[in-house]
Coordinates of C-alpha atoms in Angstrom, one line a residue:
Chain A
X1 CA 88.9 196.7 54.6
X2 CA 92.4 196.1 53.5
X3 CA 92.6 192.0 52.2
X4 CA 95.7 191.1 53.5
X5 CA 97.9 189.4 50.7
X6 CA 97.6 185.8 49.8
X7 CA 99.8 182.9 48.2
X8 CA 98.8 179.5 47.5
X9 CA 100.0 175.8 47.6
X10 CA 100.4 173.7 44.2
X11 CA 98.5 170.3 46.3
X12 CA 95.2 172.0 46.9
X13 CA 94.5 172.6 50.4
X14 CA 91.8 170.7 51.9
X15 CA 88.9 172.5 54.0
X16 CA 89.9 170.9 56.5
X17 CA 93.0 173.1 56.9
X18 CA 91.4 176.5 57.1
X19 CA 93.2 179.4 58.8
X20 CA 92.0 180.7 62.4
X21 CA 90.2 183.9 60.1
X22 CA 87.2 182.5 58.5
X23 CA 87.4 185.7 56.4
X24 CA 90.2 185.6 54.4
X25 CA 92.2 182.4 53.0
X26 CA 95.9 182.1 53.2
X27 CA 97.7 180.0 50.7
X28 CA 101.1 179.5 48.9
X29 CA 101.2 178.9 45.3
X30 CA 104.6 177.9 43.6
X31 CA 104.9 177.3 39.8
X32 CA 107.2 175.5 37.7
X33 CA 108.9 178.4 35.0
X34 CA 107.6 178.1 31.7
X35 CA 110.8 176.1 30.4
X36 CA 113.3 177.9 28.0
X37 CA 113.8 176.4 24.4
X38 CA 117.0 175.0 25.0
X39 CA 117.4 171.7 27.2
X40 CA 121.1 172.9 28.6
X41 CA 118.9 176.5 29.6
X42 CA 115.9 174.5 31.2
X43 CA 118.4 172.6 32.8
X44 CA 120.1 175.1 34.5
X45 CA 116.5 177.1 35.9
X46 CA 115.7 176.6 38.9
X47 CA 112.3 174.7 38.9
X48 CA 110.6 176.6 41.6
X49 CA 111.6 180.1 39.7
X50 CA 108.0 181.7 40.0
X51 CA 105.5 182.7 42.6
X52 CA 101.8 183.5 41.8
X53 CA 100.4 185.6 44.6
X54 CA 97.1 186.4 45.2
X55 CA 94.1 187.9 47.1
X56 CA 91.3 185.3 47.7
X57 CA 88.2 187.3 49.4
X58 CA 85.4 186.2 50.6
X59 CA 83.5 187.7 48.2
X60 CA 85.3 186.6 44.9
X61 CA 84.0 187.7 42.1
X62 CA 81.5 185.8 39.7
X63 CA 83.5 186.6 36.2
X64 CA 86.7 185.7 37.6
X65 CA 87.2 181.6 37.7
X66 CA 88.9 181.2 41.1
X67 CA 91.8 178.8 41.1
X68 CA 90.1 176.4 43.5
X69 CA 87.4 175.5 40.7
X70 CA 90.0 175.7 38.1
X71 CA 91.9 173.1 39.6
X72 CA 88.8 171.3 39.9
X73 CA 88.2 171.4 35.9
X74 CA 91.7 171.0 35.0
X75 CA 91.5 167.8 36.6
X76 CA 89.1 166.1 34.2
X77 CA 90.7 167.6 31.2
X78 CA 93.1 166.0 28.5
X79 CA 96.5 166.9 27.9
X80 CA 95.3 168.9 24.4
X81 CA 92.8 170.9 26.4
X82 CA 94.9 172.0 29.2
X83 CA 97.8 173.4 26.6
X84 CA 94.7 175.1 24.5
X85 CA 93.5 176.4 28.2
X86 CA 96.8 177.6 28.5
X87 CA 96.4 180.2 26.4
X88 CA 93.1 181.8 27.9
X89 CA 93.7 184.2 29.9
X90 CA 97.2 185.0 33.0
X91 CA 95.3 182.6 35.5
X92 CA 94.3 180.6 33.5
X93 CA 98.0 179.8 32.1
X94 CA 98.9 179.6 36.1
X95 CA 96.1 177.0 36.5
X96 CA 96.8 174.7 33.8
X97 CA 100.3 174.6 33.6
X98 CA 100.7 173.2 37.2
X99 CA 103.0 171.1 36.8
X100 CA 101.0 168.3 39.8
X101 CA 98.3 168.1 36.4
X102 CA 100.9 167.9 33.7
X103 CA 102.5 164.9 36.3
X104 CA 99.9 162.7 36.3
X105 CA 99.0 163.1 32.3
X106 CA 102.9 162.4 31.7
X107 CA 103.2 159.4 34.0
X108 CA 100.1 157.8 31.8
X109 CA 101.2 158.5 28.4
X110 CA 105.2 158.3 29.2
X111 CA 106.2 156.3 32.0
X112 CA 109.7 155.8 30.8
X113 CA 110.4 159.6 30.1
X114 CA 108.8 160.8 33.6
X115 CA 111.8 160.4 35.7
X116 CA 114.2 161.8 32.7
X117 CA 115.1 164.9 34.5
X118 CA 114.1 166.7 37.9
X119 CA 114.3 170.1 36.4
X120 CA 112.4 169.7 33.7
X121 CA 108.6 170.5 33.7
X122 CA 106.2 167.4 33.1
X123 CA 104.3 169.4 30.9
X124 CA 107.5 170.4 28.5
X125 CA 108.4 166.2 29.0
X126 CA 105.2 165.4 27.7
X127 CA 105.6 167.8 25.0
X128 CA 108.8 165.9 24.0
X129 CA 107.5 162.4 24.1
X130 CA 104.7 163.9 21.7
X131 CA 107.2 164.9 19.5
X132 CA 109.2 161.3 19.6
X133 CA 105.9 159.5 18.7
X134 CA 105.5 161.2 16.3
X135 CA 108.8 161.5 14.7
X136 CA 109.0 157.3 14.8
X137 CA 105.1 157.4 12.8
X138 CA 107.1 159.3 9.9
X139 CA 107.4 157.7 6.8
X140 CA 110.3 157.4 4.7
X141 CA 110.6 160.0 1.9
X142 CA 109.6 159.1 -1.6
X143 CA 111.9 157.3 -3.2
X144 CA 114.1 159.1 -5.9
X145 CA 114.0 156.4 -8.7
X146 CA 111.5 156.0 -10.9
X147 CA 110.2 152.2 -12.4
X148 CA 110.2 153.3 -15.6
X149 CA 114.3 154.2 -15.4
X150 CA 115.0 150.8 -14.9
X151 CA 115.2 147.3 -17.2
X152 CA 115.1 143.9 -16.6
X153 CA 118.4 141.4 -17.4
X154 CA 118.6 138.1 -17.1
X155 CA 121.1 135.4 -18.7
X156 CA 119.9 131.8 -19.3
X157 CA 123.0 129.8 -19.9
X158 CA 123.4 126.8 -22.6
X159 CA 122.4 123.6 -21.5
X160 CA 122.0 120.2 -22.5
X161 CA 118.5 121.7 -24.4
X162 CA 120.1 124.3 -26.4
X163 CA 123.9 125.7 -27.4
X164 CA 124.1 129.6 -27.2
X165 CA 122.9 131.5 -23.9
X166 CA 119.7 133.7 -23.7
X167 CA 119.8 136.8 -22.6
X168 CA 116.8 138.8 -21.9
X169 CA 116.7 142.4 -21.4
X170 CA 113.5 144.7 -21.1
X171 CA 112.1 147.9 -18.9
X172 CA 110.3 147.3 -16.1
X173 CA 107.4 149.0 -17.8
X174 CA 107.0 146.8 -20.7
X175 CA 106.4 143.6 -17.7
X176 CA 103.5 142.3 -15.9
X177 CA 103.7 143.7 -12.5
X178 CA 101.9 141.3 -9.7
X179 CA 98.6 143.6 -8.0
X180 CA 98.8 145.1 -5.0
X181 CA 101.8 147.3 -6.1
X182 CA 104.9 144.6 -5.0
X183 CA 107.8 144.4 -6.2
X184 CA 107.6 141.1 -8.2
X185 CA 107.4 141.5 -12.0
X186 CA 106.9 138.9 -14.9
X187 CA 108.5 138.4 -18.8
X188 CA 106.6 136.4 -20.7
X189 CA 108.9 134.4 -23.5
X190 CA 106.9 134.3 -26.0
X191 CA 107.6 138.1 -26.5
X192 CA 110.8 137.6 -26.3
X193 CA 112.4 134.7 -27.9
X194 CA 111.4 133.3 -31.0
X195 CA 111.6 129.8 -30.2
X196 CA 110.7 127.6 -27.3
X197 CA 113.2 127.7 -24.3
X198 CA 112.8 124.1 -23.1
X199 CA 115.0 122.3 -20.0
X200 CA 115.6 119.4 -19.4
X201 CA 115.4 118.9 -15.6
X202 CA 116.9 115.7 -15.2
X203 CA 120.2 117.5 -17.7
X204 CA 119.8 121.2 -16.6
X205 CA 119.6 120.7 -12.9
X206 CA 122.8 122.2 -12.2
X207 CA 121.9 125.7 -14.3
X208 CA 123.6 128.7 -12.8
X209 CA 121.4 132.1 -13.6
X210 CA 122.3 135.4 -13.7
X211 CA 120.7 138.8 -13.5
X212 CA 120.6 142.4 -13.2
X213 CA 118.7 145.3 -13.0
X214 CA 120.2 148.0 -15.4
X215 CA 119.7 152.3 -15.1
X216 CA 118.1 153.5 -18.1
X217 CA 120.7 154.9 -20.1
X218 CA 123.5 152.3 -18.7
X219 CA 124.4 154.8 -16.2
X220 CA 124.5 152.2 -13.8
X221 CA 123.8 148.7 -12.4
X222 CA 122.8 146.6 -9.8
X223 CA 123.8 142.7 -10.2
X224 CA 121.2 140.8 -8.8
X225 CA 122.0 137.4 -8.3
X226 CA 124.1 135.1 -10.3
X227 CA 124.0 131.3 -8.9
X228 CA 122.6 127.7 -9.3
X229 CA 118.9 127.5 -7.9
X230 CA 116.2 124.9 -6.6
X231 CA 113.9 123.2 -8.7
X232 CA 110.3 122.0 -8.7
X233 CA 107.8 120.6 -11.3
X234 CA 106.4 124.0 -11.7
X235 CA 109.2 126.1 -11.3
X236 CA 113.0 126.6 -10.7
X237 CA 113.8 129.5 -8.7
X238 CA 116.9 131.0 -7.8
X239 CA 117.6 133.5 -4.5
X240 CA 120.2 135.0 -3.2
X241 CA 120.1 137.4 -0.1
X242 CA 121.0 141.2 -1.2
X243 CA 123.8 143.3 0.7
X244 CA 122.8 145.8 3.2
X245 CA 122.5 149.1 1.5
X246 CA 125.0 151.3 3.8
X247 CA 123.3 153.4 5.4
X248 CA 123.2 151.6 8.7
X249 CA 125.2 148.8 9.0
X250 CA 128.2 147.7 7.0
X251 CA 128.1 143.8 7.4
X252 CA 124.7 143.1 8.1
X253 CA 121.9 141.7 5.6
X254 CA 119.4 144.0 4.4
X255 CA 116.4 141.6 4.6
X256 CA 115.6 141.6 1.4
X257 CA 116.0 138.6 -0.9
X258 CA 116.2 138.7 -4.7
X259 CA 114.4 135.9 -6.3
X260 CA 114.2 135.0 -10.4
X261 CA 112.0 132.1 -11.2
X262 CA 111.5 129.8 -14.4
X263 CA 107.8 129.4 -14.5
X264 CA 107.3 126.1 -16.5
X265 CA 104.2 126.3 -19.1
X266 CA 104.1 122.8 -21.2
X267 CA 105.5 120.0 -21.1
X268 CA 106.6 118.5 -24.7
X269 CA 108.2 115.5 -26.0
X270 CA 111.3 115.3 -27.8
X271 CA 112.0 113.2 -29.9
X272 CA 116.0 112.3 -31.3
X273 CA 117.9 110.0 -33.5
X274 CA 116.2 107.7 -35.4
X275 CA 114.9 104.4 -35.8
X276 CA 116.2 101.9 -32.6
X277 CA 118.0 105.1 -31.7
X278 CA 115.0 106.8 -31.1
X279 CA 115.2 108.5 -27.6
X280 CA 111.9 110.5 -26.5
X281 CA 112.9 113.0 -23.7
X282 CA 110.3 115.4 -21.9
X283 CA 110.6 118.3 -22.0
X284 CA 109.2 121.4 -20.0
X285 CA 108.9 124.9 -21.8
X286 CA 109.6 128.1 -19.6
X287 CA 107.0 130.5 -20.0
X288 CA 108.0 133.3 -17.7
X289 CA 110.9 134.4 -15.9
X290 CA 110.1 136.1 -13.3
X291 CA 112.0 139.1 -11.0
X292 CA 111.0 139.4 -7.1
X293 CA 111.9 141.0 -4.4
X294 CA 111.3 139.7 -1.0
X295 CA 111.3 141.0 2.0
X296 CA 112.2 138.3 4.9
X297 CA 112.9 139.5 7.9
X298 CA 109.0 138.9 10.0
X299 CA 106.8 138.1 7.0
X300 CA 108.0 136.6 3.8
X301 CA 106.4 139.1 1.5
X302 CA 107.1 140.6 -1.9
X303 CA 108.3 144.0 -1.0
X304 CA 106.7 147.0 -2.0
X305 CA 107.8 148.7 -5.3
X306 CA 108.6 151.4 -3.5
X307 CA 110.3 150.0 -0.9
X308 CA 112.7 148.0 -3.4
X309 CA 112.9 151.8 -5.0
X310 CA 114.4 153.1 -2.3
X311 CA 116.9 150.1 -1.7
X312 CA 117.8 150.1 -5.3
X313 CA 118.5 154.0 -5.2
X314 CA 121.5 153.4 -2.7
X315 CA 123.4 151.4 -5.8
X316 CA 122.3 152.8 -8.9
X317 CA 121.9 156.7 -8.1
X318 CA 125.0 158.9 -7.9
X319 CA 125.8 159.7 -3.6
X320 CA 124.5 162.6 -3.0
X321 CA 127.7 165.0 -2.0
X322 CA 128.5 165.3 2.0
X323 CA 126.9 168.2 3.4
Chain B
X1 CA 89.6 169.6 66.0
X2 CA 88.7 165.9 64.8
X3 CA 85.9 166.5 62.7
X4 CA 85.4 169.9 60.4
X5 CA 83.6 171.9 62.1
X6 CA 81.2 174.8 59.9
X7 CA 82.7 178.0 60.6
X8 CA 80.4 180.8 60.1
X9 CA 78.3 180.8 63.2
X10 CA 80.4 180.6 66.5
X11 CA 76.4 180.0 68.6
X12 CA 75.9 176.9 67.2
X13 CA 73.1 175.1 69.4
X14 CA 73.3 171.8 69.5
X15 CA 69.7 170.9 68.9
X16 CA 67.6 169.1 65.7
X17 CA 64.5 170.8 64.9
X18 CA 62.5 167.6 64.6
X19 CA 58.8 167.6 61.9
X20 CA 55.8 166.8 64.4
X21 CA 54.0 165.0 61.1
X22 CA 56.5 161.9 60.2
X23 CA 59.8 160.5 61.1
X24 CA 61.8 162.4 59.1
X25 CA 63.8 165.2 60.1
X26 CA 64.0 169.0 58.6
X27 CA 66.5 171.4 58.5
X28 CA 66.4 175.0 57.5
X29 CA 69.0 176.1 55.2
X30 CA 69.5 179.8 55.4
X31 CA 71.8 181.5 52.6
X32 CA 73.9 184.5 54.5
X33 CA 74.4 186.3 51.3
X34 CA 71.2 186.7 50.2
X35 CA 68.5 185.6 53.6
X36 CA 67.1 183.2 51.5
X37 CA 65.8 180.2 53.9
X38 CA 65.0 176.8 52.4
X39 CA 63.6 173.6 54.2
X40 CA 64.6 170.4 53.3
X41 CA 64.7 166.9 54.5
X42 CA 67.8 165.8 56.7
X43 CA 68.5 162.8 54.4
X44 CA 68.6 165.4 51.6
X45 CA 71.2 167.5 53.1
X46 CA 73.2 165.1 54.3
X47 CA 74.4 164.8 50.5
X48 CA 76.3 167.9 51.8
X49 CA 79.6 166.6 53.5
X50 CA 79.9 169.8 55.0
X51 CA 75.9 169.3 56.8
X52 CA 76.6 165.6 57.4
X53 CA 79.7 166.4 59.6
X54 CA 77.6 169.5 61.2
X55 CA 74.6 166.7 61.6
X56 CA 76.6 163.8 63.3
X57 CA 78.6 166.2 65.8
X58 CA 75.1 167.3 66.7
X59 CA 75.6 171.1 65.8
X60 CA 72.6 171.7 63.5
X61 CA 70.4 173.5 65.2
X62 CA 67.1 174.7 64.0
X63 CA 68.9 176.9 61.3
X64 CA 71.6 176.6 59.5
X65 CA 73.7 179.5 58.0
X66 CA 75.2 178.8 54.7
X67 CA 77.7 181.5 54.2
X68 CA 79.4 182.3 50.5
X69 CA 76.3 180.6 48.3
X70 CA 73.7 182.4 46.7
X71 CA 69.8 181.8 47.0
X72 CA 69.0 180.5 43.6
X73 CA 72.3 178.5 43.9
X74 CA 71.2 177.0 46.8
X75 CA 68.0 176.2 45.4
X76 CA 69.6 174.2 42.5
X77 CA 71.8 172.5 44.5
X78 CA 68.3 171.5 46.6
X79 CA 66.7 170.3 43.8
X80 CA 70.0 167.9 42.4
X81 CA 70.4 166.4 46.2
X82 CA 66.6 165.7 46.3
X83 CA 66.5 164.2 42.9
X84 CA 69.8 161.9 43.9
X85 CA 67.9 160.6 46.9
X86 CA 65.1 159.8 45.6
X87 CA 66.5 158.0 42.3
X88 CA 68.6 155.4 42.0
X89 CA 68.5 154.2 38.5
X90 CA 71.7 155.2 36.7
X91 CA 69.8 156.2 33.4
X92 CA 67.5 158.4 35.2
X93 CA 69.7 160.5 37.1
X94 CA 72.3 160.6 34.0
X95 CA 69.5 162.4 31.6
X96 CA 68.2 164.4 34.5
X97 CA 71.9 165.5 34.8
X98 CA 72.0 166.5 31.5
X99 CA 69.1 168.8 31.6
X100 CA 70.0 170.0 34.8
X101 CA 73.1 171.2 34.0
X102 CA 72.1 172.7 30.6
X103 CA 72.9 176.6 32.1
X104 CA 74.7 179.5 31.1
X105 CA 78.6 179.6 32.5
X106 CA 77.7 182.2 35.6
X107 CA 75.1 179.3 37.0
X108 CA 77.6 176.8 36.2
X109 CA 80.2 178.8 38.3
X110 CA 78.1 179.2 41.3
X111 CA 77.3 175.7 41.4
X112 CA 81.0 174.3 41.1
X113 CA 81.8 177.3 44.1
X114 CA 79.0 176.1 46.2
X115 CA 78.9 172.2 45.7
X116 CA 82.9 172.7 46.1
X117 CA 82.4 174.6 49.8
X118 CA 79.6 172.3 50.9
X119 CA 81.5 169.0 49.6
X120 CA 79.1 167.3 47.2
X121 CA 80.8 165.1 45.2
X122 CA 78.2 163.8 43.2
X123 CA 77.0 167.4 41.9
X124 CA 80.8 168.5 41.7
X125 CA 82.1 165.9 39.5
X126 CA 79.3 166.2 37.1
X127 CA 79.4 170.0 36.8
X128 CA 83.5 170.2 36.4
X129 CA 82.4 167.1 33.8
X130 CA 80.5 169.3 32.1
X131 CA 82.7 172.5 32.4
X132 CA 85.4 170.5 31.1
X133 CA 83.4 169.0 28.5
X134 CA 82.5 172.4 27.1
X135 CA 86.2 173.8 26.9
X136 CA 87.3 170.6 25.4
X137 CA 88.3 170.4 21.5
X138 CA 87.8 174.3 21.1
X139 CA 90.6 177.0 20.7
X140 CA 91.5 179.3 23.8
X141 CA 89.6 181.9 21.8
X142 CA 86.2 180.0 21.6
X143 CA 87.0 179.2 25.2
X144 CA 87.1 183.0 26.4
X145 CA 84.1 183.6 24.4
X146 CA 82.3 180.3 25.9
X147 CA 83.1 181.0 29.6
X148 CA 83.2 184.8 29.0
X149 CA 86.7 185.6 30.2
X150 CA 88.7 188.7 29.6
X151 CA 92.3 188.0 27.5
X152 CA 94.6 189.7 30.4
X153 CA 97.6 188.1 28.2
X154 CA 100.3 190.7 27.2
X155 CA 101.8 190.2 23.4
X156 CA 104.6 188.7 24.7
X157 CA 103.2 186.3 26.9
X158 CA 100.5 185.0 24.0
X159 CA 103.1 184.7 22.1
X160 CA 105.4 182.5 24.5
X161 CA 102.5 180.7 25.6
X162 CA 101.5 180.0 21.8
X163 CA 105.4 178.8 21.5
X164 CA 105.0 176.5 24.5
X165 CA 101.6 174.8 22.5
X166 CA 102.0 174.9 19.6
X167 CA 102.5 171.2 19.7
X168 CA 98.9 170.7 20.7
X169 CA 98.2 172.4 17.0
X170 CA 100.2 170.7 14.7
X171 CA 98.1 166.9 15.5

């Protein structure tokens, strides 16, 4: 006996709705078009471009999965599966790309995309807000300066303590670095200078320091800071917030802070003049300077090497030319 | 029509075949496919939507013809209902489940077809549970070779649909 032919509704039909033949089942079945690769393309399909028809008998087959139960199983399955499923066989990839499954698994991952366009298929919106995530979990690239091309300068002025300036200049490599891989670095004096480096704080309040990080090879450099600072019993430190690097913004901070501190070792006395003009004065030696960079803008935190890498790389590496 | 009716047998009657030993009722399922007749309790088949409705509007007779499921289906889907009505403890019926439905994907097919057409919801979510359970995490080649299902694809169409999810692969 002939089977008449046979097209199917996207909602599935309840049994309620049966047709007057209990033999045979009549039902319309429209698809969204697999979308095209370009959005201006999948814009401009129609989005109910495909029928499906097919016979359903009585006596369906038991290799074939009808579409009935197909639905049924697509229903409990995860977005991942019903692509995979996609791919099984032609009714298969009719089944599970319904777009009334793809719907439901958009509007739970991607609420904000799901009304983005009525042409497009959920399953190709889901497909981009996938891709989105994604792209916004990438990390930046690896920065293209290395530590070790870098040194250390810093200027102590004269001060009441002493007459000539100190300058200190050393690679990054040759100072302690804090753990956990930050960007905060320290120069003992002792290597450095021969003698002590005292202040004075009550005289040397009013010290102005300056400092930059230098490009191996003088090829270029980066002025750090160069101002007056704050001062503690255990330490003076000076900051100074550092200049957006460019790529985004032109007059906005970039967050980070640079930060050199005088870390105070002993304290001496010092002794001038003689007899009634005796004056004792204390003293504090400085036993490290230190180099930081901080990053301020929802934890105050020492930045990560890298991070201050990648910042430095905008000021000391040549721009790379304009594609 | 306010209420499904079972279509399959036009000469309903629209009387209960009632046990002389107890209280409770008996109905005779009878598979059209195969002949296959199987008694069970009323409150056992009443798990079946389709046999409740056919049960309230008074048109079970002494026999009822269950068209488009197979005899050993049938029996299977006997032996879930009775095991649901007489357990109620959630761990029970969950590790029974498991065994139960621990069948090759033919068996699981005819179940999901039959407990789809007779409307039992309990047996149908946890067999498309399981059907979906299987296919999930695999490629759509273990798939085919799980559920036995010929690749009907062309070369052009596998290689648009691999296009269209390929996005699933590169997680």
């Amino acid at each position: 006996m002939a089977m008449p032919r046979a097209v199917k509704t996207t909602r599935v039909l309840s049994r309620r709705h049966r047709s007057p033949n209990p033999q045979t089942h009549v039902y319309i079945h429209h698809l969204h078009q697999a979308p095209t690769s370009t959005l201006e393309a999948a814009l401009s399909e129609s989005t109910m471009s495909a029928t499906y028809t097919y016979t359903y008998s009585k006596r369906s087959s038991n290799k074939t999965f009808s579409w009935e139960v197909l639905n049924l199983i697509a229903m409990k399955c995860d977005a991942k599966t019903l692509a995979t499923a996609s791919c099984v066989s032609k009714l298969w990839a009719s089944s599970m790309s319904s777009d009334h499954l793809w719907k439901s698994v958009c509007t739970t991952h991607f609420p904000s995309l799901s009304n983005l366009h009525p042409s497009i298929s959920y399953r190709r919106i889901y497909a981009l807000g996938l891709a989105s995530a994604k792209r916004r979990r990438q990390p930046p690239p690896e920065p293209r300066l290395s530590i070790d091309d870098l040194l250390f300068a810093v200027t102590i002025p004269p001060g009441k303590s002493r007459d000539g300036s100190i300058t200190i200049l050393k690679p990054f490599s040759e100072l302690e670095n804090h753990p956990e891989g930050r960007f905060r670095f320290d120069v003992s004096l002792n290597d450095v200078v021969s003698e002590k480096l005292m202040v004075d704080e009550e005289d040397d309040g009013d010290m102005k320091i300056s400092s930059s990080i230098v490009m191996r090879g003088y090829e270029s450099v980066f002025r750090v800071l160069d101002r007056k600072g704050k001062t503690s019993r255990r330490e003076w430190w000076f900051t100074e917030e550092l200049p957006s690097a460019g790529c985004c913004f032109c007059n906005g901070a970039s967050g980070l802070l640079a930060e050199i501190t005088l870390v105070f070792g002993e304290t001496v006395v010092v002794v001038t003049g003689s007899g009634t003009e005796k004056k004792e004065r204390k003293k504090k030696v400085v036993e490290k300077v230190r180099i930081g960079v901080m990053n301020v803008v929802s934890t105050w935190r020492y930045a990560t090497v890298d991070d201050a890498l990648r910042y430095l790389q905008h000021f000391l590496l040549p721009k790379p030319a304009a594609v | 029509m306010k209420k499904l009716k079972f279509i399959g047998n036009p000469l309903l009657q629209s009387r209960e075949k009632i046990n002389m030993s107890s209280d409770k009722k008996w109905l005779t399922l009878k598979t059209t496919e195969d002949n296959e007749e199987f008694v069970v309790e009323e409150s056992v088949a009443i798990m079946s939507n389709v046999i409740k409705n056919m049960v309230e509007d008074g048109c079970a007779s002494s026999v009822i013809p269950v068209p488009r499921v197979k005899g050993n289906a049938m029996g299977k889907i006997i032996e879930f209902c009775k095991k649901h009505t007489e357990e109620s403890d959630e761990k029970v019926l969950k590790e029974f489940d498991a065994e139960f439905l621990n069948l090759g994907p033919d068996a699981l097919y005819d179940l999901m077809v039959s407990a789809n057409f007779l409307e039992i919801k309990v047996l149908l979510d946890s067999v498309t549970t399981k059907v979906a359970d299987m296919i999930k995490g695999k490629s759509s080649e273990e798939i085919r070779n799980i559920l036995k299902i010929e690749n009907d694809l062309s070369a052009e169409e596998i290689e648009e649909s691999r296009r269209e999810n390929c996005w699933t692969r590169q997680e």
